[in-house]
Amino acid sequence: MLVDILPQGLKDFLGQDLVFWLGYISNGKHLNWYASVQYTLAAMVLGAAIALVVGLVAAAARSNGPLPLRWFAAAYINIVRGVPDVLFFLFFPLAFEQAVEWVYSFQVCTPETLALNAGRWPPCDAANISFSSFGYLILASVSLGLVYGAFVASVIAGALRAVPAGQLEAARAYGMTRMQVLRRVHIRQMWVYALPGIANVWMSIVKATSLLSLLQILDFVAWAQRLGAANFSRAAGLVHDDWRWRYYFVLLVFYILVTFVSEKIFGAIGRRLRRGMPLAEQNAT
Amino acid sequence: MTALDVLIGEVVRMAPAALFNIYFAVAAIPAGFGFAILLALGKNSPNQIVNRLSRAYIYFFRGSPFFIQLFAFYSLVLAFNLSTWKPLGIDGFVLHPLFLGPAILALNTTAYTAEIFYGALITVPRGEVEAARAYGMSRRQRFWSVTWPNLIRIAWPAYTNEVVFLFQATALVYFTLPVIGDQRDLMNLAEVLFQRDYNVFLHFGVAAGYFLVISFAIFYLFGLIYRRLMRHLPQERRLKFSWRRVQGLS
């Protein structure tokens, strides 16, 4: 126990009750719970990074790609956004797993084993694959990125349209090529207009990471569920009855803290981006 | 059986489940709408206590995931079961997902809708309200004949998106609340069917199709209402199709 290393004088000062509760919230299982924040945070950051890349690519394909690509991007943006995030979040890892199993089945399945499992999944028992918890974390981040990439794409498409035409015309008049205008002026200024929308998508990603436990990932939410459930132990009897609501309210506070901190950070970034852009200051808020 | 038969069979099998999602949304929307008006006025109130409380409520529900809110409020209600609901004899009703689901959805959508209404409230043209005041209208008259018609017209496009996202949030209800008998929504049924034959594309695909179609139907319906709200304007201003939601904490 971590509280055992406290000096006796401090323990006397705190009193027996407080020392007990300090011991409770710092026991091994609770330390595991605090450590599991890393998975939630990793999924947030990785998911957001993938969403940003997917969103940029989809926005570019939507506006500048060849025709079939343009249709594909439009279909992706509209379909993904019309479907609940939880549905896609569960669908993508399962579909990916089955695709891997299907490819793998060509190597390991014999015609006999295939016939034995006909009409069922996996194609044969040897082709059954299950990913590690880490693998699911990566898959979950990718599906977060794919879902919220569609939201980022429409934010960026809107921001690209919001850059004043005069800015682009002026850059053209200076003799910049189209690519130079795009890189040096259009995309640079686009960020100012896109930032409020991107901040909103980030908040959505933060909230969507609460779904990680649905993919059997032992994240912050899953640990809270375990710790809150009525706890019997053979040595101590009933340790506590159903305390789940207390743990869930700790989770709510955790998420509110994350959104609060993100809000402050995005506010600071926005102020910095808008330096010397009086026009953007009016439109971007 | 051809692939088309399988698909049609799946669509027919999931139709009752879609009704549960529609029920959750339809039951939560009126309550959320009504409370949101009060909460938006509260956020605009000069009374510091009302103002702070309204802001705190909106911040709390918009800053945390709906999935955890479901867990938290369900387990909170469950914790009062033996002490309160059982003795009163209303435990079957209070703990029933068909009551608790819309109740928690309504708590959530109240916050999002209130933020939309508040944003609209502070952009209502000041001159119109001052003119109404000069005519000697009472506070109540000013609100219902000047502020409210302006507010709802400004807020309607954003409110449409909120309703669509509320409908999509109904997919989360049965991940938390207990399934009673055969009462399953689209997401839960898709998962149960998936566990039987591992056909992820068929079950999740059809469920996704239902969500898409109903979301489009909401857009169409709310677009019609928007056109009616805007009928006094000379040019036809139609609700532009977009999935954009004023979400998060901007």
Tab-separated table of C-alpha atoms in Angstrom, chain A residues 90 94 214, chain B residues 14 175 186-196 203-204:
chain	number	residue	atom	x	y	z
A	90	LEU	CA	-18.000	-1.019	-34.037
A	94	LEU	CA	-15.047	-5.988	-37.125
A	214	LEU	CA	-17.091	-1.394	-26.334
B	14	MET	CA	-35.152	-4.607	-38.500
B	175	PHE	CA	-25.644	-0.364	-24.584
B	186	LEU	CA	-31.461	-1.005	-34.360
B	187	MET	CA	-27.971	-1.030	-32.854
B	188	ASN	CA	-28.747	-3.727	-30.298
B	189	LEU	CA	-30.524	-5.942	-32.851
B	190	ALA	CA	-27.636	-5.546	-35.302
B	191	GLU	CA	-25.217	-6.692	-32.589
B	192	VAL	CA	-27.378	-9.676	-31.586
B	193	LEU	CA	-27.771	-10.786	-35.202
B	194	PHE	CA	-24.035	-10.288	-35.755
B	195	GLN	CA	-23.221	-12.595	-32.840
B	196	ARG	CA	-25.226	-15.356	-34.589
B	203	HIS	CA	-26.547	-6.424	-40.224
B	204	PHE	CA	-24.570	-3.243	-39.611
